[in-house]
Coordinates of C-alpha atoms in Angstrom, one line a residue:
M724 CA 17.6 -23.9 -27.1
M725 CA 17.2 -26.2 -24.3
K726 CA 18.6 -23.3 -22.1
K727 CA 15.8 -21.1 -23.3
A728 CA 13.1 -23.4 -22.9
W729 CA 14.3 -23.8 -19.1
K730 CA 14.1 -20.3 -18.4
V731 CA 10.4 -20.3 -20.0
L732 CA 9.6 -23.0 -17.7
V733 CA 11.2 -21.5 -14.7
I734 CA 9.1 -18.2 -15.7
I735 CA 5.9 -20.2 -16.1
A736 CA 6.3 -22.0 -12.9
V737 CA 6.9 -18.6 -11.0
L738 CA 3.8 -17.0 -12.5
L739 CA 1.7 -20.4 -11.7
F740 CA 3.1 -20.1 -8.1
L741 CA 2.2 -16.4 -7.8
Y742 CA -1.4 -16.2 -9.7
L743 CA -3.0 -19.7 -9.4
P744 CA -4.3 -19.4 -6.1
I745 CA -5.9 -15.9 -6.9
L746 CA -7.3 -17.5 -10.1
V747 CA -8.7 -20.3 -8.1
L748 CA -10.3 -17.9 -5.7
A749 CA -11.6 -15.5 -8.5
V750 CA -13.3 -18.9 -10.4
Y751 CA -15.0 -20.0 -6.9
S752 CA -16.0 -16.5 -6.3
F753 CA -18.5 -16.7 -9.2
T754 CA -20.0 -19.9 -8.2
D755 CA -22.4 -21.2 -5.3
A756 CA -19.8 -23.2 -3.7
T757 CA -19.5 -23.2 0.0
N758 CA -16.0 -24.3 0.1
I759 CA -12.9 -24.7 -2.4
G760 CA -13.0 -28.2 -3.5
A761 CA -16.3 -28.8 -5.7
I762 CA -17.5 -26.2 -8.3
R763 CA -21.3 -25.3 -8.6
G764 CA -23.2 -23.6 -10.8
F765 CA -22.4 -20.0 -12.2
S766 CA -23.7 -17.3 -9.6
L767 CA -23.1 -13.8 -8.8
H768 CA -24.4 -14.2 -5.3
N769 CA -20.9 -13.5 -3.5
Y770 CA -20.8 -10.1 -5.2
V771 CA -24.2 -9.3 -4.4
T772 CA -23.7 -10.2 -0.7
L773 CA -20.3 -8.1 -0.8
F774 CA -22.1 -4.9 -2.1
T775 CA -25.4 -5.0 -0.3
T776 CA -24.2 -6.4 3.4
P777 CA -24.2 -3.2 5.6
E778 CA -21.4 -4.6 7.6
L779 CA -18.9 -5.5 4.7
V780 CA -19.8 -2.3 2.9
Q781 CA -18.9 0.0 6.0
M782 CA -15.4 -2.1 6.6
I783 CA -14.3 -1.6 2.7
V784 CA -15.2 2.1 3.0
G785 CA -13.5 2.7 6.4
T786 CA -10.7 0.6 5.0
V787 CA -9.9 2.5 2.1
A788 CA -10.8 5.9 3.8
L789 CA -7.9 5.1 6.3
A790 CA -5.4 4.2 3.7
L791 CA -5.8 7.4 1.7
L792 CA -5.7 9.3 4.8
S793 CA -2.5 7.5 6.3
A794 CA -1.1 7.5 2.6
V795 CA -1.4 11.3 2.3
L796 CA 0.0 12.0 5.7
A797 CA 2.5 9.7 5.1
S798 CA 3.6 10.9 1.6
I799 CA 3.7 14.5 3.5
L800 CA 6.1 13.2 6.2
G801 CA 8.2 11.0 3.9
T802 CA 8.5 13.7 1.3
M803 CA 9.9 16.0 4.0
G804 CA 12.1 13.6 5.4
A805 CA 13.7 12.8 2.2
I806 CA 14.1 16.2 1.0
G807 CA 15.6 17.3 4.4
A808 CA 18.3 14.3 4.5
F809 CA 19.3 15.2 1.0
Y810 CA 20.2 18.9 1.6
S811 CA 21.7 18.1 5.1
K812 CA 25.2 17.5 5.8
K813 CA 26.7 14.1 5.2
G814 CA 26.6 13.1 9.0
M815 CA 23.1 14.0 9.6
S816 CA 21.8 12.8 6.1
S817 CA 23.2 9.1 6.9
A818 CA 21.6 9.2 10.3
I819 CA 18.3 9.9 9.2
T820 CA 18.6 7.5 6.3
T821 CA 19.8 4.9 9.0
M822 CA 16.6 5.9 11.3
N823 CA 14.5 5.5 8.3
Q824 CA 15.7 2.0 7.4
V825 CA 14.9 0.8 11.0
P826 CA 11.0 0.8 10.5
V827 CA 11.2 -0.8 7.0
V828 CA 13.4 -3.7 8.5
N829 CA 11.4 -4.0 11.8
A830 CA 8.6 -6.4 12.3
D831 CA 5.3 -4.9 11.8
V832 CA 4.0 -6.6 15.2
V833 CA 6.7 -4.9 17.3
T834 CA 6.1 -1.6 15.6
G835 CA 2.1 -2.0 16.1
F836 CA 2.7 -3.1 19.9
S837 CA 5.1 -0.2 20.3
I838 CA 2.9 2.4 19.3
C839 CA -0.3 1.0 21.3
I840 CA 2.1 1.3 24.5
L841 CA 3.4 4.7 23.7
L842 CA 0.1 6.1 23.1
V843 CA -2.4 4.1 25.1
I844 CA -0.4 3.6 28.0
V845 CA 2.4 6.3 28.1
F846 CA 0.4 9.2 26.8
G847 CA -3.2 8.2 27.7
V848 CA -4.6 8.2 24.4
S849 CA -8.1 6.5 24.1
K850 CA -7.6 3.4 22.0
D851 CA -11.4 4.0 21.0
T852 CA -10.3 6.8 19.1
F853 CA -8.5 6.6 15.8
V854 CA -5.4 8.4 16.5
P855 CA -3.3 5.2 17.4
L856 CA -4.5 3.7 14.3
I857 CA -3.5 6.5 12.2
V858 CA -0.4 7.2 13.8
G859 CA 0.5 3.7 13.5
H860 CA -0.3 3.3 9.7
V861 CA 1.7 6.5 9.0
T862 CA 4.8 5.2 10.9
L863 CA 4.4 2.1 8.8
C864 CA 4.2 4.1 5.4
A865 CA 6.2 6.8 5.8
P866 CA 9.8 5.1 5.7
F867 CA 8.6 3.7 2.3
V868 CA 7.5 7.2 1.0
F869 CA 10.9 8.3 1.9
L870 CA 12.7 5.6 -0.2
S871 CA 10.7 6.3 -3.0
V872 CA 11.4 9.9 -3.2
T873 CA 15.3 9.6 -2.4
P874 CA 16.1 8.2 -5.9
K875 CA 14.3 10.9 -7.7
L876 CA 16.1 13.7 -5.5
K877 CA 19.7 12.0 -6.5
Q878 CA 18.3 12.1 -10.2
M879 CA 17.4 15.7 -10.0
D880 CA 19.9 18.5 -11.2
S881 CA 20.5 20.4 -8.0
S882 CA 22.2 23.4 -9.9
I883 CA 18.3 24.3 -11.0
Y884 CA 17.5 24.9 -7.1
E885 CA 20.5 26.8 -6.6
A886 CA 19.9 29.1 -9.8
A887 CA 16.3 29.8 -8.5
L888 CA 17.8 31.1 -5.6
D889 CA 20.2 33.2 -7.0
L890 CA 17.6 34.8 -9.4
G891 CA 15.8 35.9 -6.2
A892 CA 13.5 32.9 -5.4
T893 CA 12.6 32.1 -2.0
P894 CA 13.5 28.8 -0.5
F895 CA 10.2 27.8 0.0
T896 CA 9.1 28.9 -3.7
A897 CA 12.2 27.2 -5.1
L898 CA 11.2 23.9 -3.3
T899 CA 7.5 24.2 -4.5
K900 CA 8.4 25.3 -8.0
I901 CA 11.6 23.6 -8.9
V902 CA 11.9 20.7 -6.6
I903 CA 8.5 19.2 -6.1
P904 CA 7.6 18.8 -9.8
Q905 CA 10.9 17.4 -10.4
I906 CA 10.5 14.7 -7.8
F907 CA 6.5 14.3 -8.1
P908 CA 6.8 10.9 -9.8
G909 CA 8.7 9.3 -6.6
I910 CA 6.0 11.3 -4.3
I911 CA 3.1 9.4 -6.5
S912 CA 4.9 6.1 -6.3
G913 CA 5.2 6.5 -2.5
F914 CA 1.5 7.4 -2.3
A915 CA 0.6 4.2 -4.2
L916 CA 2.9 2.3 -2.0
A917 CA 1.7 3.9 1.2
V918 CA -2.3 3.0 0.1
T919 CA -1.3 -0.7 -0.6
L920 CA 0.7 -1.1 2.6
S921 CA -2.3 0.3 4.8
L922 CA -4.5 -1.8 3.1
D923 CA -2.7 -4.8 3.5
D924 CA -1.5 -4.3 7.1
Y925 CA -2.9 -6.7 9.8
F926 CA -0.6 -6.5 12.8
V927 CA -0.3 -2.6 13.3
A928 CA -4.3 -2.5 12.8
T929 CA -4.8 -5.1 15.3
Y930 CA -3.0 -3.6 18.1
T931 CA -4.3 0.1 17.5
K932 CA -7.6 0.1 16.0
P933 CA -10.7 0.6 18.0
A934 CA -12.8 -2.4 19.2
T935 CA -15.6 -1.4 16.8
F936 CA -13.7 -0.8 13.8
D937 CA -12.4 -3.3 11.3
T938 CA -9.8 -3.4 8.4
I939 CA -10.1 -5.3 5.5
S940 CA -7.4 -7.7 6.7
T941 CA -8.7 -7.8 10.5
Y942 CA -11.8 -8.6 9.3
V943 CA -11.1 -11.4 7.0
V944 CA -8.8 -13.3 9.8
N945 CA -11.9 -12.9 12.2
A946 CA -14.5 -14.0 9.6
T947 CA -12.5 -17.1 8.9
K948 CA -12.8 -18.2 12.3
G949 CA -16.5 -17.9 12.5
S950 CA -19.2 -19.9 11.1
Q951 CA -20.7 -17.5 8.5
T952 CA -20.3 -19.2 5.2
T953 CA -22.2 -16.5 3.4
I954 CA -19.8 -13.9 4.6
K955 CA -16.6 -16.2 3.9
T956 CA -17.8 -16.7 0.3
A957 CA -18.4 -13.0 0.0
L958 CA -14.8 -12.4 1.0
W959 CA -13.7 -14.6 -2.4
A960 CA -15.4 -11.8 -4.2
L961 CA -13.6 -9.1 -2.4
S962 CA -10.3 -10.7 -3.1
T963 CA -11.3 -10.9 -6.9
V964 CA -12.3 -7.2 -6.7
I965 CA -9.2 -5.9 -5.0
F966 CA -6.8 -8.1 -7.2
L967 CA -8.6 -6.8 -10.5
V968 CA -8.3 -3.2 -9.2
V969 CA -4.6 -3.4 -8.5
A970 CA -4.1 -5.0 -11.9
L971 CA -5.7 -2.3 -13.5
I972 CA -3.9 0.6 -11.9
V973 CA -0.6 -1.2 -12.5
V974 CA -1.5 -1.6 -16.1
L975 CA -2.3 2.1 -16.4
M976 CA 0.7 3.4 -14.7
N977 CA 2.9 1.3 -17.1
L978 CA 0.7 2.5 -20.0
R979 CA 1.5 6.2 -18.8
A980 CA 5.0 5.7 -17.9
G981 CA 5.6 4.1 -21.3
R982 CA 3.9 7.1 -23.3
A983 CA 6.1 9.7 -21.3
A984 CA 9.0 7.7 -22.2
S985 CA 7.9 7.8 -25.9
E986 CA 7.3 11.3 -25.6
R987 CA 10.6 12.3 -24.3
S988 CA 12.5 10.1 -27.0
G989 CA 10.6 12.0 -29.6
V990 CA 9.1 8.8 -30.9

């Protein structure tokens, strides 16, 4: 009994550690408070500011557009890399997998700085363009797509692909009609992870973004250094909105996965 109670207490402590700061921020986002510490009257002022200030709206739209574009490109490259490694010989497959792990383990600040040096200084790409930023985020996200797709490839029945070739299908047709549908859940998971990584990134964006463009991460860091209290409190609302959207997506994905599992089991 005591052992079970201890496990419950540990779980509660972990959940409080993870979610209590977010809950506190969410509560203050619905008040007139200008600092964390004293709760004032209920107000939607922060949310009105968030969605009516052109600077904030432009920053949010730009960040989301960057995340979606980077995630699409990263999903394509990561999926191609995973398929290529899976169907390569053992030595080549191990080499590709090892090289894919380097950006995952490597510090983001090193990745961002290296891409900035390579594209801007070596190849002469203008930092006023979005090319270094997009390349940086694709480089950051593609390895995680690779890691999401690889397990689905290993679970796949490879004999189906070979049977399609024996029946006259071209390799491209077999790839699009047989392989891709079977690994599609892994591609979706990798895409969702890539979007999250792009939205969350700070270091790569700092080194590669144009001077006139800000992502949510870079904007928040710069705003906390300034003295615009209205903008700071509006960011509380932004944090709450992001958390609620992510929580909703996770719930929907779990419900869909549970429904699919029930259908497969015939329940």
